[in-house]
mmCIF file of C-alpha atoms in Angstrom:
data_model
loop_
_atom_site.group_PDB
_atom_site.id
_atom_site.type_symbol
_atom_site.label_atom_id
_atom_site.label_comp_id
_atom_site.label_asym_id
_atom_site.label_seq_id
_atom_site.Cartn_x
_atom_site.Cartn_y
_atom_site.Cartn_z
ATOM 1 C CA MET A 161 -0.129 -0.194 -0.012
ATOM 2 C CA PRO A 162 1.617 3.515 -1.361
ATOM 3 C CA GLY A 163 1.589 5.916 1.317
ATOM 4 C CA ARG A 164 -0.279 8.737 1.101
ATOM 5 C CA ASP A 165 0.854 12.320 -1.204
ATOM 6 C CA THR A 166 1.894 14.659 0.941
ATOM 7 C CA PRO A 167 4.402 17.923 1.764
ATOM 8 C CA LEU A 168 4.428 16.497 5.326
ATOM 9 C CA THR A 169 7.036 13.916 3.599
ATOM 10 C CA THR A 170 9.138 16.948 1.927
ATOM 11 C CA LEU A 171 10.364 17.759 6.174
ATOM 12 C CA LEU A 172 10.027 15.057 7.219
ATOM 13 C CA ASP A 173 12.485 11.065 5.645
ATOM 14 C CA LEU A 174 10.048 8.466 7.551
ATOM 15 C CA ARG A 175 12.885 5.889 6.099
ATOM 16 C CA VAL A 176 15.223 6.966 9.253
ATOM 17 C CA GLY A 177 14.118 6.028 12.315
ATOM 18 C CA HIS A 178 11.403 4.687 15.334
ATOM 19 C CA GLY A 179 7.844 6.340 14.473
ATOM 20 C CA LEU A 180 4.453 6.528 15.985
ATOM 21 C CA GLU A 181 1.494 7.685 12.991
ATOM 22 C CA ILE A 182 -1.900 9.179 14.998
ATOM 23 C CA GLY A 183 -5.044 8.476 13.038
ATOM 24 C CA PRO A 184 -3.835 6.634 9.716
ATOM 25 C CA LEU A 185 -7.679 4.993 8.976
ATOM 26 C CA ASP A 186 -7.430 4.287 5.217
ATOM 27 C CA ARG A 187 -4.482 6.400 4.070
ATOM 28 C CA PRO A 188 -1.948 6.293 6.085
ATOM 29 C CA ILE A 189 1.859 9.245 5.291
ATOM 30 C CA ALA A 190 4.073 6.305 6.674
ATOM 31 C CA VAL A 191 4.214 2.434 5.748
ATOM 32 C CA ARG A 192 5.195 -0.671 6.272
ATOM 33 C CA PRO A 193 8.212 -1.855 5.474
ATOM 34 C CA GLU A 194 9.201 1.007 3.630
ATOM 35 C CA SER A 195 9.370 2.926 7.363
ATOM 36 C CA ASP A 196 9.720 1.373 11.119
ATOM 37 C CA VAL A 197 6.011 2.866 12.058
ATOM 38 C CA SER A 198 3.716 1.892 14.635
ATOM 39 C CA TYR A 199 -0.314 2.490 14.686
ATOM 40 C CA LEU A 200 -2.220 4.437 16.624
ATOM 41 C CA ASP A 201 -6.092 4.737 16.258
ATOM 42 C CA VAL A 202 -9.221 5.251 19.033
ATOM 43 C CA SER A 203 -10.269 1.678 18.298
ATOM 44 C CA ASP A 204 -9.329 -1.538 17.069
ATOM 45 C CA ARG A 205 -8.735 -2.405 13.553
ATOM 46 C CA SER A 206 -12.073 -4.215 13.044
ATOM 47 C CA LYS A 207 -14.063 -1.460 15.418
ATOM 48 C CA LEU A 208 -13.201 1.533 13.371
ATOM 49 C CA GLN A 209 -14.397 -1.228 10.108
ATOM 50 C CA ALA A 210 -17.095 -1.389 12.007
ATOM 51 C CA HIS A 211 -17.686 2.472 12.596
ATOM 52 C CA TYR A 212 -16.857 3.719 8.576
ATOM 53 C CA GLY A 213 -18.810 0.498 6.979
ATOM 54 C CA PRO A 214 -20.656 3.077 5.720
ATOM 55 C CA ASP A 215 -18.913 6.099 5.269
ATOM 56 C CA ASP A 216 -17.993 5.827 0.623
ATOM 57 C CA ASN A 217 -15.496 7.846 1.768
ATOM 58 C CA VAL A 218 -13.201 5.417 3.953
ATOM 59 C CA ASP A 219 -11.400 1.777 2.334
ATOM 60 C CA VAL A 220 -11.951 0.096 5.256
ATOM 61 C CA ASP A 221 -10.090 -2.462 3.613
ATOM 62 C CA LYS A 222 -7.295 -0.718 3.763
ATOM 63 C CA ILE A 223 -7.056 0.496 6.836
ATOM 64 C CA PRO A 224 -3.768 -1.193 8.311
ATOM 65 C CA GLU A 225 -3.377 -4.103 11.472
ATOM 66 C CA LEU A 226 -3.053 -1.535 14.598
ATOM 67 C CA ASP A 227 -0.443 -1.836 17.302
ATOM 68 C CA PHE A 228 -2.307 0.440 19.924
ATOM 69 C CA TRP A 229 -5.614 2.515 20.833
ATOM 70 C CA LEU A 230 -6.449 4.332 23.183
ATOM 71 C CA GLU A 231 -9.863 2.275 23.587
ATOM 72 C CA HIS A 232 -10.168 0.127 27.207
ATOM 73 C CA ASP A 233 -12.261 -2.080 29.361
ATOM 74 C CA ASP A 234 -13.147 0.868 30.899
ATOM 75 C CA GLY A 235 -13.349 3.406 28.821
ATOM 76 C CA PHE A 236 -10.245 5.351 27.209
ATOM 77 C CA ARG A 237 -6.687 5.049 28.828
ATOM 78 C CA SER A 238 -3.869 8.186 28.106
ATOM 79 C CA LEU A 239 -1.847 7.983 24.819
ATOM 80 C CA GLU A 240 1.105 7.752 27.243
ATOM 81 C CA ASP A 241 -0.626 5.084 29.230
ATOM 82 C CA ALA A 242 -1.157 3.166 24.312
ATOM 83 C CA CYS A 243 1.296 3.676 23.383
ATOM 84 C CA SER A 244 3.926 3.508 25.980
ATOM 85 C CA THR A 245 5.504 -0.459 25.409
ATOM 86 C CA GLY A 246 6.589 1.173 22.224
ATOM 87 C CA ALA A 247 7.961 4.093 23.424
ATOM 88 C CA PRO A 248 10.139 6.817 22.780
ATOM 89 C CA PHE A 249 9.463 6.965 18.928
ATOM 90 C CA ASP A 250 12.118 8.750 16.884
ATOM 91 C CA TRP A 251 9.900 10.595 15.522
ATOM 92 C CA VAL A 252 5.597 11.138 15.442
ATOM 93 C CA LEU A 253 3.435 11.761 13.144
ATOM 94 C CA ALA A 254 -0.165 13.169 13.210
ATOM 95 C CA SER A 255 -2.218 14.421 9.596
ATOM 96 C CA HIS A 256 -5.258 16.757 10.433
ATOM 97 C CA VAL A 257 -5.083 15.407 14.567
ATOM 98 C CA ILE A 258 -4.845 18.290 16.458
ATOM 99 C CA GLU A 259 -7.632 20.422 15.575
ATOM 100 C CA HIS A 260 -10.079 17.602 17.508
ATOM 101 C CA ILE A 261 -7.597 17.631 20.209
ATOM 102 C CA PRO A 262 -10.111 18.493 23.509
ATOM 103 C CA ASP A 263 -6.742 19.544 25.482
ATOM 104 C CA VAL A 264 -4.667 20.573 23.550
ATOM 105 C CA ILE A 265 -1.669 21.218 26.367
ATOM 106 C CA GLY A 266 -2.099 17.575 27.458
ATOM 107 C CA TRP A 267 -1.522 15.374 24.260
ATOM 108 C CA LEU A 268 1.281 17.215 23.594
ATOM 109 C CA ARG A 269 2.736 16.837 26.716
ATOM 110 C CA GLN A 270 1.970 13.108 26.965
ATOM 111 C CA LEU A 271 3.333 13.042 23.136
ATOM 112 C CA TRP A 272 6.691 14.554 25.218
ATOM 113 C CA GLN A 273 6.883 11.709 26.454
ATOM 114 C CA VAL A 274 6.760 9.103 23.979
ATOM 115 C CA THR A 275 9.089 11.038 21.921
ATOM 116 C CA ALA A 276 13.309 10.486 22.358
ATOM 117 C CA ASP A 277 14.864 13.795 23.077
ATOM 118 C CA ASP A 278 15.515 15.833 19.865
ATOM 119 C CA GLY A 279 12.878 13.075 18.674
ATOM 120 C CA GLU A 280 10.188 14.980 15.682
ATOM 121 C CA LEU A 281 6.392 16.375 16.316
ATOM 122 C CA ALA A 282 5.443 16.396 12.451
ATOM 123 C CA LEU A 283 2.045 18.247 11.878
ATOM 124 C CA SER A 284 -0.708 18.304 9.942
ATOM 125 C CA VAL A 285 -2.890 21.811 9.915
ATOM 126 C CA PRO A 286 -5.983 23.044 8.630
ATOM 127 C CA ASP A 287 -5.636 26.998 8.039
ATOM 128 C CA ARG A 288 -8.377 28.760 8.952
ATOM 129 C CA ARG A 289 -9.191 31.420 6.719
ATOM 130 C CA PHE A 290 -9.614 28.266 3.594
ATOM 131 C CA CYS A 291 -11.846 25.695 5.497
ATOM 132 C CA PHE A 292 -14.975 25.989 6.187
ATOM 133 C CA ASP A 293 -13.712 28.036 9.608
ATOM 134 C CA LEU A 294 -13.445 30.810 7.930
ATOM 135 C CA HIS A 295 -15.793 33.081 9.419
ATOM 136 C CA ARG A 296 -14.529 31.343 13.063
ATOM 137 C CA PRO A 297 -11.798 34.317 14.955
ATOM 138 C CA ALA A 298 -8.563 31.987 15.431
ATOM 139 C CA THR A 299 -8.350 29.872 19.437
ATOM 140 C CA THR A 300 -5.833 31.076 21.689
ATOM 141 C CA VAL A 301 -4.084 30.700 24.543
ATOM 142 C CA GLY A 302 -5.676 31.154 27.899
ATOM 143 C CA GLN A 303 -8.665 29.298 25.400
ATOM 144 C CA ALA A 304 -5.679 25.912 25.737
ATOM 145 C CA LEU A 305 -4.737 26.761 30.068
ATOM 146 C CA GLU A 306 -8.618 26.521 30.354
ATOM 147 C CA ALA A 307 -9.231 23.037 28.369
ATOM 148 C CA HIS A 308 -5.927 21.429 30.403
ATOM 149 C CA ASP A 309 -7.548 22.815 33.666
ATOM 150 C CA ARG A 310 -10.335 21.341 33.253
ATOM 151 C CA GLY A 311 -8.314 18.125 32.067
ATOM 152 C CA ASP A 312 -11.138 18.455 28.842
ATOM 153 C CA GLN A 313 -11.602 14.281 27.696
ATOM 154 C CA THR A 314 -14.233 15.403 25.225
ATOM 155 C CA PRO A 315 -14.630 19.516 22.649
ATOM 156 C CA SER A 316 -16.346 21.653 25.191
ATOM 157 C CA PRO A 317 -19.876 23.650 24.673
ATOM 158 C CA ARG A 318 -17.716 26.173 23.477
ATOM 159 C CA ALA A 319 -16.411 24.829 20.422
ATOM 160 C CA VAL A 320 -19.230 22.423 19.497
ATOM 161 C CA PHE A 321 -21.588 25.072 19.430
ATOM 162 C CA ASP A 322 -19.106 27.558 17.545
ATOM 163 C CA ALA A 323 -18.277 24.122 15.354
ATOM 164 C CA HIS A 324 -20.836 24.320 14.694
ATOM 165 C CA ARG A 325 -22.565 27.252 14.342
ATOM 166 C CA GLY A 326 -20.056 29.019 12.696
ATOM 167 C CA ALA A 327 -19.134 26.506 9.258
ATOM 168 C CA VAL A 328 -19.961 28.014 6.157
ATOM 169 C CA ASP A 329 -19.253 24.943 3.196
ATOM 170 C CA VAL A 330 -17.135 26.283 1.202
ATOM 171 C CA PRO A 331 -13.506 25.486 -1.507
ATOM 172 C CA ALA A 332 -10.036 26.581 -0.821
ATOM 173 C CA GLU A 333 -9.731 27.610 -4.450
ATOM 174 C CA ARG A 334 -12.805 30.320 -4.076
ATOM 175 C CA ALA A 335 -11.913 31.277 0.098
ATOM 176 C CA TRP A 336 -7.789 31.957 -2.373
ATOM 177 C CA ALA A 337 -10.247 33.963 -4.414
ATOM 178 C CA GLY A 338 -11.420 36.565 -2.232
ATOM 179 C CA ASP A 339 -15.227 34.850 -3.027
ATOM 180 C CA VAL A 340 -16.045 33.793 0.212
ATOM 181 C CA PRO A 341 -19.866 33.479 1.209
ATOM 182 C CA ASP A 342 -20.919 35.696 3.981
ATOM 183 C CA ALA A 343 -21.780 33.493 7.494
ATOM 184 C CA THR A 344 -25.166 32.764 6.628
ATOM 185 C CA ALA A 345 -24.720 30.214 4.040
ATOM 186 C CA ARG A 346 -24.323 28.173 6.632
ATOM 187 C CA SER A 347 -23.339 24.250 6.969
ATOM 188 C CA HIS A 348 -25.619 22.979 10.118
ATOM 189 C CA THR A 349 -29.308 24.822 10.817
ATOM 190 C CA TRP A 350 -29.730 26.370 14.242
ATOM 191 C CA ASP A 351 -31.452 23.533 15.372
ATOM 192 C CA HIS A 352 -28.619 20.701 13.738
ATOM 193 C CA ALA A 353 -26.323 22.886 16.197
ATOM 194 C CA LEU A 354 -28.677 23.332 19.248
ATOM 195 C CA GLU A 355 -28.956 19.618 18.900
ATOM 196 C CA LEU A 356 -25.582 18.700 19.328
ATOM 197 C CA LEU A 357 -25.233 21.288 21.738
ATOM 198 C CA GLU A 358 -28.047 19.306 24.010
ATOM 199 C CA ARG A 359 -25.813 15.876 24.237
ATOM 200 C CA CYS A 360 -21.605 17.507 24.242
ATOM 201 C CA ARG A 361 -23.187 18.561 27.542
ATOM 202 C CA ARG A 362 -25.274 15.038 28.703
ATOM 203 C CA GLY A 363 -21.216 14.032 28.104
ATOM 204 C CA GLU A 364 -21.501 12.653 24.242
ATOM 205 C CA TYR A 365 -17.854 13.173 22.525
ATOM 206 C CA VAL A 366 -18.958 15.308 19.867
ATOM 207 C CA ASP A 367 -16.148 15.637 17.146
ATOM 208 C CA SER A 368 -14.947 19.042 16.239
ATOM 209 C CA HIS A 369 -12.274 22.149 15.236
ATOM 210 C CA VAL A 370 -10.811 22.691 18.626
ATOM 211 C CA TRP A 371 -8.641 24.701 17.565
ATOM 212 C CA LEU A 372 -7.572 27.551 14.931
ATOM 213 C CA TRP A 373 -4.761 28.697 13.419
ATOM 214 C CA THR A 374 -2.784 30.334 10.730
ATOM 215 C CA PRO A 375 0.712 28.604 10.344
ATOM 216 C CA ARG A 376 2.019 32.582 12.371
ATOM 217 C CA GLU A 377 -0.523 32.064 15.227
ATOM 218 C CA PHE A 378 -0.014 28.358 15.439
ATOM 219 C CA VAL A 379 4.206 29.444 15.488
ATOM 220 C CA SER A 380 3.337 31.734 18.803
ATOM 221 C CA PHE A 381 1.112 30.062 19.973
ATOM 222 C CA ILE A 382 3.057 26.454 20.360
ATOM 223 C CA ASP A 383 6.382 29.655 21.481
ATOM 224 C CA ASP A 384 4.007 30.842 24.657
ATOM 225 C CA LEU A 385 3.082 27.240 25.719
ATOM 226 C CA CYS A 386 6.790 27.191 25.844
ATOM 227 C CA HIS A 387 7.532 29.912 27.016
ATOM 228 C CA LEU A 388 4.625 29.401 30.274
ATOM 229 C CA GLY A 389 6.871 25.471 30.193
ATOM 230 C CA LEU A 390 3.351 24.023 29.715
ATOM 231 C CA VAL A 391 4.922 22.545 26.507
ATOM 232 C CA ASP A 392 8.900 21.508 25.025
ATOM 233 C CA PHE A 393 8.125 21.667 21.521
ATOM 234 C CA VAL A 394 9.935 24.661 19.283
ATOM 235 C CA VAL A 395 8.870 24.345 16.351
ATOM 236 C CA ASP A 396 11.536 24.171 14.275
ATOM 237 C CA ARG A 397 10.698 24.520 10.320
ATOM 238 C CA LEU A 398 7.409 24.111 8.522
ATOM 239 C CA LEU A 399 5.270 24.871 4.748
ATOM 240 C CA PRO A 400 3.326 27.450 5.255
ATOM 241 C CA THR A 401 -0.207 27.365 3.134
ATOM 242 C CA ALA A 402 -0.062 26.399 -0.928
ATOM 243 C CA HIS A 403 -1.937 28.272 -3.249
ATOM 244 C CA ASN A 404 -5.617 26.890 -3.630
ATOM 245 C CA ASP A 405 -5.117 24.706 -0.722
ATOM 246 C CA LEU A 406 -6.098 24.173 2.494
ATOM 247 C CA GLU A 407 -3.323 23.462 5.527
ATOM 248 C CA PHE A 408 0.156 23.582 6.037
ATOM 249 C CA HIS A 409 2.567 21.567 7.736
ATOM 250 C CA VAL A 410 5.172 21.229 10.830
ATOM 251 C CA VAL A 411 7.350 19.921 12.747
ATOM 252 C CA LEU A 412 7.823 20.022 16.512
ATOM 253 C CA VAL A 413 10.875 19.252 18.024
ATOM 254 C CA ARG A 414 10.756 18.203 21.325
ATOM 255 C CA LEU A 415 13.154 19.681 23.231
ATOM 256 C CA PRO A 416 15.774 16.877 25.762
ATOM 257 C CA ALA A 417 14.347 16.638 29.452
ATOM 258 C CA GLY A 418 16.441 18.661 32.083
ATOM 259 C CA MET A 419 17.459 21.068 29.932
ATOM 260 C CA ASP A 420 18.713 23.885 31.579
ATOM 261 C CA GLY A 421 16.847 27.033 32.071
ATOM 262 C CA ASP A 422 18.600 29.433 30.446
ATOM 263 C CA ALA A 423 19.643 27.045 27.276
ATOM 264 C CA ARG A 424 16.028 26.379 27.184
ATOM 265 C CA ASP A 425 14.918 29.872 26.310
ATOM 266 C CA GLU A 426 17.804 30.447 23.979
ATOM 267 C CA ARG A 427 16.944 27.920 21.770
ATOM 268 C CA ARG A 428 13.250 28.703 22.569
ATOM 269 C CA GLY A 429 13.696 32.250 21.531
ATOM 270 C CA ARG A 430 16.044 31.373 18.041
ATOM 271 C CA ALA A 431 13.251 28.698 16.840
ATOM 272 C CA HIS A 432 10.721 30.837 16.936
ATOM 273 C CA GLY A 433 12.386 34.124 15.698
ATOM 274 C CA ALA A 434 13.849 31.572 12.927
ATOM 275 C CA ALA A 435 10.707 30.140 11.849
ATOM 276 C CA LEU A 436 8.762 33.272 11.557
ATOM 277 C CA ALA A 437 11.334 35.002 9.492
ATOM 278 C CA ALA A 438 10.114 31.902 7.367
ATOM 279 C CA LEU A 439 7.287 32.486 6.834
ATOM 280 C CA PRO A 440 5.817 34.882 4.238
ATOM 281 C CA PRO A 441 3.292 37.180 5.557
ATOM 282 C CA GLU A 442 -0.092 36.559 5.682
ATOM 283 C CA ARG A 443 -2.564 36.718 3.738
ATOM 284 C CA THR A 444 -5.960 38.164 4.746
ATOM 285 C CA ILE A 445 -9.238 36.581 3.831
ATOM 286 C CA SER A 446 -12.496 37.907 5.218
ATOM 287 C CA THR A 447 -15.376 39.085 4.400
ATOM 288 C CA PRO A 448 -16.861 41.110 2.181
ATOM 289 C CA GLU A 449 -18.467 44.297 4.091
ATOM 290 C CA PRO A 450 -22.029 44.066 3.737
ATOM 291 C CA ALA A 451 -23.355 47.180 1.508
ATOM 292 C CA PRO A 452 -24.020 50.816 4.086
ATOM 293 C CA ASP A 453 -27.513 51.580 3.848
ATOM 294 C CA PRO A 454 -28.554 54.085 0.876
ATOM 295 C CA ASP A 455 -29.385 57.810 2.245
ATOM 296 C CA PRO A 456 -33.348 57.987 1.836
ATOM 297 C CA VAL A 457 -32.348 61.300 -0.078
ATOM 298 C CA GLU A 458 -31.283 58.858 -2.739
ATOM 299 C CA LEU A 459 -33.392 55.940 -2.446
ATOM 300 C CA LEU A 460 -36.589 58.726 -2.860
ATOM 301 C CA GLN A 461 -34.327 60.159 -5.701
ATOM 302 C CA ALA A 462 -33.871 56.677 -7.409
ATOM 303 C CA GLU A 463 -37.274 56.083 -6.295
ATOM 304 C CA LEU A 464 -38.729 58.897 -8.484
ATOM 305 C CA VAL A 465 -36.439 58.274 -11.261
ATOM 306 C CA GLU A 466 -37.663 54.628 -11.519
ATOM 307 C CA ALA A 467 -42.016 56.446 -11.660
ATOM 308 C CA ARG A 468 -41.105 58.273 -14.379
ATOM 309 C CA ARG A 469 -39.716 55.127 -16.364
ATOM 310 C CA GLN A 470 -42.153 53.430 -16.487
ATOM 311 C CA ARG A 471 -44.679 56.788 -16.794
ATOM 312 C CA ASP A 472 -42.999 57.425 -20.342
ATOM 313 C CA ARG A 473 -42.526 54.117 -21.172
ATOM 314 C CA ALA A 474 -47.335 53.578 -20.094
ATOM 315 C CA ARG A 475 -47.578 56.882 -22.560
ATOM 316 C CA ARG A 476 -46.168 55.159 -25.422
ATOM 317 C CA ARG A 477 -48.249 52.173 -25.071
ATOM 318 C CA VAL A 478 -50.911 54.118 -24.548
ATOM 319 C CA ARG A 479 -50.063 56.251 -27.867
ATOM 320 C CA ARG A 480 -49.075 52.251 -29.847
ATOM 321 C CA LEU A 481 -52.579 51.029 -28.606
ATOM 322 C CA GLN A 482 -54.360 54.320 -30.204
ATOM 323 C CA ASP A 483 -52.717 53.901 -33.643
ATOM 324 C CA GLN A 484 -53.703 50.615 -34.189
ATOM 325 C CA LEU A 485 -57.302 50.893 -32.787
ATOM 326 C CA GLY A 486 -57.254 53.984 -35.780
ATOM 327 C CA ASP A 487 -56.032 52.193 -38.212
ATOM 328 C CA ALA A 488 -58.225 48.913 -37.411
ATOM 329 C CA GLY A 489 -61.483 50.985 -37.448
ATOM 330 C CA SER A 490 -60.546 52.603 -41.125
ATOM 331 C CA ALA A 491 -59.945 48.912 -41.696
ATOM 332 C CA ARG A 492 -63.915 47.985 -40.962
ATOM 333 C CA ARG A 493 -65.108 50.848 -42.173
ATOM 334 C CA ALA A 494 -63.436 50.823 -45.547
ATOM 335 C CA GLY A 495 -64.349 46.534 -45.727
ATOM 336 C CA ALA A 496 -68.592 47.946 -44.985
ATOM 337 C CA LEU A 497 -68.641 50.476 -47.521
ATOM 338 C CA THR A 498 -66.782 48.114 -50.191
ATOM 339 C CA ARG A 499 -69.673 45.446 -48.780
ATOM 340 C CA ALA A 500 -72.841 47.732 -49.156
ATOM 341 C CA SER A 501 -71.263 48.591 -52.792
ATOM 342 C CA ARG A 502 -71.428 44.591 -53.891
ATOM 343 C CA ARG A 503 -74.743 43.376 -52.316
ATOM 344 C CA LEU A 504 -76.147 47.221 -54.438
ATOM 345 C CA ARG A 505 -74.056 46.830 -57.854
ATOM 346 C CA ARG A 506 -75.772 42.577 -56.788
ATOM 347 C CA GLY A 507 -79.051 44.259 -56.944
ATOM 348 C CA ALA A 508 -78.719 46.509 -59.499
ATOM 349 C CA ARG A 509 -78.296 43.459 -62.163
#
């Protein structure tokens, strides 16, 4: 089975070292035997096949055998507990996973525990400007701190409601062209968004985009978490969102355990500055401003012009009808005289 074609492989050599791919489903990026890779997902292969069987977008026969899964007899275990027997990993790969994680700080901390010193975490992340999240604002470090302090195990009511109330259907090419639908072109109805919110409040897991970034926002997000001493990863290299695409690709490097504080701060600052310097200026894709309310006087003047135009058109129509009626009357009179003359001539004979 060939690996999924993705620019992420230009940032990370999957042939070197022992790796972990999170959530490969039916399209893994790293494949055996070319890569020494283990796979982790929510459930084992048979349960994933049963779950995705009705989904035409998933070829369940291509779901690989999984080495680790989060589901457990008593519920769900942490990523760290699930794959600890395979750790440490030289690299970890996750495509379109991080934005769904309820507690992103906790997730990154668990990944730090199972990754080798100077190991790499490679991520593909949707750019909020070019996908269905384009009307939603960037999420903040403060929101991540709140989710972590609560120990969120499921997407929060904030995330579920915002994700399903704010989503709009838009292809990336249309967003890049600036042809952005307004916020009324929603993907979900109000009732559906409320239904999902209530399910979330009952404790159900409602999958959502919890975290939203542009490339620059993501770089600063990781730097802030590292500066706070919560996450010991730094951005090492990044591919910004390509034209007409909707995702960017980034590799984080794990800082070694026991690193001196000054050395850590120096490396963090250097990595943050280099990552920002390597990024081009970000294009802002915004919703067109609504047209301003027309001036009342201008509106009345426009109505007057239209009324006069309709009046003149009606007058021209009346004149045409009168001419037609006149022509028709003359023709009728001439016809009647002709018929009378013929009758007189027939009588004279």
